[in-house]
Short mmCIF file of C-alpha atoms and ligand atoms in Angstrom, two decimals:
data_model
loop_
_atom_site.label_atom_id
_atom_site.label_comp_id
_atom_site.label_asym_id
_atom_site.label_seq_id
_atom_site.Cartn_x
_atom_site.Cartn_y
_atom_site.Cartn_z
CA MET A 1 -53.19 3.61 -124.48
CA ILE A 2 -50.77 5.26 -122.06
CA ALA A 3 -48.97 3.09 -119.53
CA VAL A 4 -49.73 4.14 -115.99
CA PRO A 5 -47.31 2.98 -113.27
CA ASP A 6 -48.48 0.80 -110.35
CA ILE A 7 -49.84 3.58 -108.20
CA ILE A 8 -52.76 4.17 -105.84
CA ILE A 9 -55.33 6.63 -107.15
CA ALA A 10 -57.57 8.22 -104.50
CA VAL A 11 -60.87 9.73 -105.64
CA ASP A 12 -62.79 11.75 -103.04
CA GLY A 13 -65.62 14.22 -103.22
CA TRP A 14 -69.20 15.11 -102.38
CA SER A 15 -72.05 12.61 -102.68
CA SER A 16 -73.34 11.93 -106.21
CA THR A 17 -70.55 13.72 -108.06
CA GLY A 18 -70.01 10.62 -110.19
CA LYS A 19 -66.96 9.34 -108.28
CA SER A 20 -67.73 5.66 -108.80
CA THR A 21 -68.61 6.06 -112.49
CA PHE A 22 -65.36 7.97 -113.02
CA ALA A 23 -63.26 5.53 -110.96
CA LYS A 24 -64.75 2.49 -112.74
CA MET A 25 -63.98 4.04 -116.12
CA VAL A 26 -60.37 4.80 -115.12
CA ALA A 27 -59.99 1.27 -113.67
CA LYS A 28 -61.20 -0.31 -116.89
CA HIS A 29 -59.19 1.98 -119.15
CA PHE A 30 -55.86 1.64 -117.35
CA GLY A 31 -56.25 -1.85 -115.86
CA PHE A 32 -56.64 -0.94 -112.17
CA LEU A 33 -58.53 -2.66 -109.37
CA TYR A 34 -61.57 -0.55 -108.47
CA LEU A 35 -62.63 -0.43 -104.81
CA ASP A 36 -65.76 1.39 -103.61
CA SER A 37 -65.19 2.39 -99.97
CA GLY A 38 -68.72 3.83 -99.64
CA ALA A 39 -70.12 0.35 -100.34
CA MET A 40 -68.33 -0.90 -97.21
CA TYR A 41 -70.04 1.77 -95.06
CA ARG A 42 -73.32 0.88 -96.72
CA GLY A 43 -72.72 -2.81 -95.94
CA VAL A 44 -72.15 -2.03 -92.24
CA THR A 45 -75.31 0.13 -92.31
CA LEU A 46 -77.34 -2.75 -93.75
CA LEU A 47 -76.02 -5.01 -90.99
CA ALA A 48 -77.05 -2.45 -88.33
CA MET A 49 -80.51 -2.12 -89.90
CA GLU A 50 -81.09 -5.85 -90.14
CA LYS A 51 -79.98 -6.45 -86.56
CA GLY A 52 -82.19 -3.61 -85.31
CA LEU A 53 -79.20 -1.58 -84.11
CA ILE A 54 -80.14 1.73 -85.71
CA GLY A 55 -83.36 3.71 -85.58
CA ALA A 56 -84.91 6.98 -84.46
CA GLU A 57 -83.26 6.57 -81.04
CA GLY A 58 -79.77 6.39 -82.56
CA ILE A 59 -77.13 3.68 -82.96
CA ARG A 60 -76.58 0.86 -80.45
CA GLU A 61 -72.83 1.15 -80.72
CA ASP A 62 -71.75 -1.58 -78.29
CA GLU A 63 -73.84 -4.18 -80.06
CA LEU A 64 -72.69 -3.02 -83.48
CA LYS A 65 -69.07 -3.25 -82.36
CA ALA A 66 -69.67 -6.78 -81.07
CA GLU A 67 -71.15 -7.77 -84.47
CA LEU A 68 -68.10 -6.40 -86.33
CA ASP A 69 -65.65 -7.95 -83.89
CA ALA A 70 -67.40 -11.31 -84.20
CA GLY A 71 -66.00 -11.48 -87.75
CA PHE A 72 -68.66 -9.85 -89.95
CA ASP A 73 -67.67 -10.93 -93.47
CA LEU A 74 -67.94 -8.10 -96.01
CA HIS A 75 -65.99 -8.48 -99.24
CA PHE A 76 -66.04 -7.71 -102.96
CA GLU A 77 -66.44 -10.28 -105.71
CA ARG A 78 -65.85 -9.76 -109.41
CA PRO A 79 -68.12 -11.79 -111.66
CA ALA A 80 -67.19 -12.41 -115.29
CA ASP A 81 -69.21 -9.36 -116.45
CA GLY A 82 -66.44 -7.13 -115.05
CA THR A 83 -68.56 -5.53 -112.32
CA THR A 84 -67.64 -5.32 -108.62
CA GLN A 85 -70.27 -6.62 -106.23
CA LEU A 86 -70.39 -6.42 -102.43
CA PHE A 87 -71.06 -9.66 -100.54
CA SER A 88 -71.94 -10.35 -96.93
CA ASP A 89 -70.80 -13.96 -96.55
CA SER A 90 -72.27 -15.65 -99.63
CA ARG A 91 -75.08 -13.11 -100.06
CA ASN A 92 -74.85 -10.50 -102.81
CA ILE A 93 -76.00 -7.24 -101.16
CA GLU A 94 -75.04 -4.84 -103.98
CA LYS A 95 -78.66 -3.87 -104.65
CA GLU A 96 -79.84 -3.67 -101.06
CA ILE A 97 -77.05 -1.26 -100.02
CA ARG A 98 -78.24 1.34 -102.59
CA THR A 99 -81.76 1.96 -101.22
CA MET A 100 -82.86 5.36 -99.86
CA GLU A 101 -83.21 3.81 -96.39
CA VAL A 102 -79.56 2.75 -96.35
CA SER A 103 -78.60 6.18 -97.75
CA SER A 104 -80.43 7.89 -94.91
CA TYR A 105 -78.58 5.93 -92.20
CA VAL A 106 -75.13 5.58 -93.76
CA SER A 107 -73.69 8.98 -92.77
CA PRO A 108 -74.36 8.56 -89.02
CA ILE A 109 -72.95 5.01 -89.17
CA SER A 110 -69.84 6.18 -91.02
CA ALA A 111 -69.26 8.88 -88.38
CA VAL A 112 -68.62 6.19 -85.73
CA ALA A 113 -64.86 5.93 -85.11
CA PHE A 114 -64.67 2.13 -84.65
CA VAL A 115 -66.67 1.62 -87.86
CA ARG A 116 -64.13 3.77 -89.71
CA SER A 117 -61.16 1.85 -88.40
CA TRP A 118 -62.85 -1.49 -89.19
CA VAL A 119 -63.53 -0.35 -92.78
CA ASP A 120 -60.01 1.15 -93.20
CA GLU A 121 -58.39 -2.08 -92.12
CA HIS A 122 -60.38 -4.01 -94.73
CA LEU A 123 -59.64 -1.46 -97.46
CA HIS A 124 -55.91 -1.78 -96.79
CA ASP A 125 -56.17 -5.54 -96.91
CA PHE A 126 -58.08 -5.47 -100.23
CA SER A 127 -55.44 -3.10 -101.69
CA LYS A 128 -52.34 -5.03 -100.66
CA ASN A 129 -51.41 -5.97 -104.23
CA GLY A 130 -51.42 -2.29 -105.32
CA ARG A 131 -52.58 -0.76 -108.61
CA VAL A 132 -55.84 0.36 -107.07
CA ILE A 133 -58.28 3.19 -107.66
CA MET A 134 -60.52 3.76 -104.64
CA ASP A 135 -63.33 6.25 -104.23
CA GLY A 136 -64.79 7.70 -101.04
CA ARG A 137 -64.61 10.71 -98.73
CA ASP A 138 -61.28 10.33 -96.91
CA ILE A 139 -59.15 8.18 -99.20
CA GLY A 140 -56.58 10.88 -100.03
CA THR A 141 -56.59 12.34 -96.50
CA THR A 142 -56.74 9.29 -94.22
CA VAL A 143 -56.88 5.87 -95.89
CA PHE A 144 -54.04 6.47 -98.39
CA PRO A 145 -52.47 9.85 -97.49
CA ASN A 146 -49.45 8.84 -99.63
CA ALA A 147 -51.49 7.98 -102.74
CA GLU A 148 -49.51 9.03 -105.81
CA LEU A 149 -52.53 10.62 -107.47
CA LYS A 150 -55.43 12.28 -105.66
CA ILE A 151 -58.58 13.64 -107.24
CA PHE A 152 -61.33 15.64 -105.54
CA MET A 153 -64.66 15.68 -107.36
CA THR A 154 -67.33 18.35 -107.24
CA ALA A 155 -70.45 19.22 -109.28
CA SER A 156 -73.31 21.67 -108.83
CA ASP A 157 -76.10 20.77 -106.35
CA GLU A 158 -78.68 20.63 -109.16
CA VAL A 159 -76.61 18.30 -111.33
CA ARG A 160 -75.87 16.01 -108.38
CA ALA A 161 -79.53 15.75 -107.30
CA GLN A 162 -80.63 15.05 -110.86
CA ARG A 163 -77.99 12.32 -111.29
CA ARG A 164 -78.93 10.61 -108.06
CA TYR A 165 -82.63 10.82 -108.88
CA ASP A 166 -82.10 9.36 -112.39
CA GLU A 167 -79.97 6.57 -110.93
CA LEU A 168 -82.65 5.58 -108.40
CA ILE A 169 -85.47 5.70 -110.96
CA ALA A 170 -83.40 3.65 -113.43
CA LYS A 171 -82.97 1.00 -110.72
CA GLY A 172 -86.71 1.01 -110.06
CA THR A 173 -86.27 2.56 -106.59
CA PRO A 174 -89.11 4.97 -105.82
CA ALA A 175 -87.84 8.47 -104.92
CA SER A 176 -88.81 12.14 -105.17
CA MET A 177 -86.51 15.03 -106.09
CA GLU A 178 -87.22 16.70 -102.70
CA GLU A 179 -86.23 13.57 -100.83
CA VAL A 180 -83.06 13.13 -102.91
CA SER A 181 -81.96 16.78 -102.48
CA LYS A 182 -82.63 16.65 -98.75
CA ASN A 183 -80.62 13.43 -98.37
CA LEU A 184 -77.69 14.88 -100.34
CA LYS A 185 -77.61 18.04 -98.20
CA GLU A 186 -77.78 16.04 -94.98
CA ARG A 187 -75.00 13.71 -96.09
CA ASP A 188 -72.79 16.60 -97.24
CA TYR A 189 -73.21 18.20 -93.83
CA ILE A 190 -72.59 15.09 -91.71
CA ASP A 191 -69.73 13.84 -93.92
CA SER A 192 -67.88 17.17 -93.78
CA HIS A 193 -68.53 17.97 -90.09
CA ARG A 194 -67.87 14.66 -88.33
CA ALA A 195 -64.98 14.45 -85.85
CA THR A 196 -63.22 11.44 -87.42
CA SER A 197 -61.71 12.01 -90.88
CA PRO A 198 -64.28 14.48 -92.24
CA LEU A 199 -64.68 14.93 -95.97
CA ARG A 200 -62.22 17.54 -97.20
CA ARG A 201 -59.99 18.04 -100.17
CA ALA A 202 -56.41 16.87 -99.59
CA GLU A 203 -53.99 19.73 -100.26
CA ASP A 204 -52.32 17.80 -103.05
CA ALA A 205 -55.58 16.69 -104.73
CA PHE A 206 -56.52 17.85 -108.21
CA GLU A 207 -60.07 19.17 -108.39
CA LEU A 208 -62.46 17.89 -111.05
CA ASP A 209 -65.75 19.78 -111.41
CA ASN A 210 -67.70 17.61 -113.82
CA SER A 211 -71.01 19.54 -113.81
CA GLU A 212 -70.69 20.20 -117.52
CA MET A 213 -68.44 17.34 -118.58
CA THR A 214 -69.04 14.15 -120.53
CA MET A 215 -67.38 10.87 -119.54
CA HIS A 216 -65.06 11.21 -122.51
CA GLU A 217 -63.96 14.65 -121.35
CA GLU A 218 -63.28 13.24 -117.89
CA LEU A 219 -61.10 10.54 -119.43
CA VAL A 220 -59.16 13.08 -121.48
CA TRP A 221 -58.74 15.18 -118.31
CA ILE A 222 -57.17 12.34 -116.31
CA GLN A 223 -54.99 11.27 -119.24
CA GLY A 224 -53.59 14.79 -119.36
CA LEU A 225 -53.05 14.74 -115.62
CA ILE A 226 -51.23 11.40 -115.70
CA GLN A 227 -49.04 12.47 -118.60
CA GLY A 228 -48.17 15.71 -116.86
CA LYS A 229 -47.52 14.13 -113.48
CA PHE A 230 -45.66 10.99 -114.54
CA GLY A 231 -44.08 12.35 -117.69
CA ILE A 232 -45.53 9.68 -119.95
CA LEU A 233 -45.96 10.97 -123.45
CA ASP A 234 -47.05 7.92 -125.34
CA TYR A 235 -47.01 4.16 -125.16
CA ASP A 236 -47.17 1.79 -128.07
CA GLY A 237 -47.15 -1.50 -126.16
CA ARG A 238 -43.38 -2.09 -126.45
CA ASP A 239 -41.02 -1.99 -123.46
O1 DC B 301 -70.07 7.00 -101.87
P1 DC B 301 -71.36 6.61 -101.18
O2 DC B 301 -72.48 7.60 -101.36
O3 DC B 301 -71.79 5.22 -101.49
O4 DC B 301 -70.99 6.64 -99.62
C1 DC B 301 -71.96 6.39 -98.63
C2 DC B 301 -71.62 7.10 -97.35
O5 DC B 301 -70.46 6.50 -96.76
C3 DC B 301 -71.32 8.57 -97.45
O6 DC B 301 -72.46 9.36 -97.19
C4 DC B 301 -70.27 8.82 -96.42
C5 DC B 301 -69.67 7.50 -96.14
N1 DC B 301 -68.30 7.36 -96.62
C6 DC B 301 -67.29 7.80 -95.80
O7 DC B 301 -67.57 8.35 -94.74
N2 DC B 301 -65.99 7.62 -96.16
C7 DC B 301 -65.68 7.03 -97.31
N3 DC B 301 -64.40 6.86 -97.62
C8 DC B 301 -66.70 6.58 -98.19
C9 DC B 301 -68.01 6.79 -97.82
#
């Protein structure tokens, strides 16, 4: 295994390009803390839905802000199985934040400026011990503009829709391909056109198009990148 220094790795990209699968693999392989910033936006969206603060008429921003300011507790826990789960107080909401309903409301919620600053503040707090890989839409541009390694992920529309569909079906969430494709297109548009930190590739990010790649090929790709960037040729466990 190669030794990677204590850096921050930012992974951004379009919806359903496999960012979290890639980031989790890198975290496990190199011993990094994995943080899923999208889960935080999903958690805030679930809060807004449960409190009746989002619907066809839009978002009741003042009330949502009051809920966040009142000390809404959203945090990650790591059970012994090595996964990362999102909790709201003592309630595990990892499954609920992945439904199609949350997916359909999350982009408008994440376009709200005070929601973004609330999430950013928490992400910085969770990362204070360093050695973190975080995935999202604005990690390399806004949350950690000085991250030592930035990756921007893309994949073809067809591959992305198929992946998302397979993921939902595997979780037992009913969905149709039309619905999934429509949701992806809408999210791409909102995420890349919003006023506050829109999704875009940081100038110093390395692009990874994984449409035709296996997980193993993705791992080899990042190993090559790390070796090239940090000049590490090999590591045999000795100092
Ligand atoms: O990665 P995901 O699909 O779980 O993210 C859900 C939504 O959250 C996504 O549509 C846009 C938003 N998001 C964001 O605006 N900024 C981030 N850093 C991460 C996610």
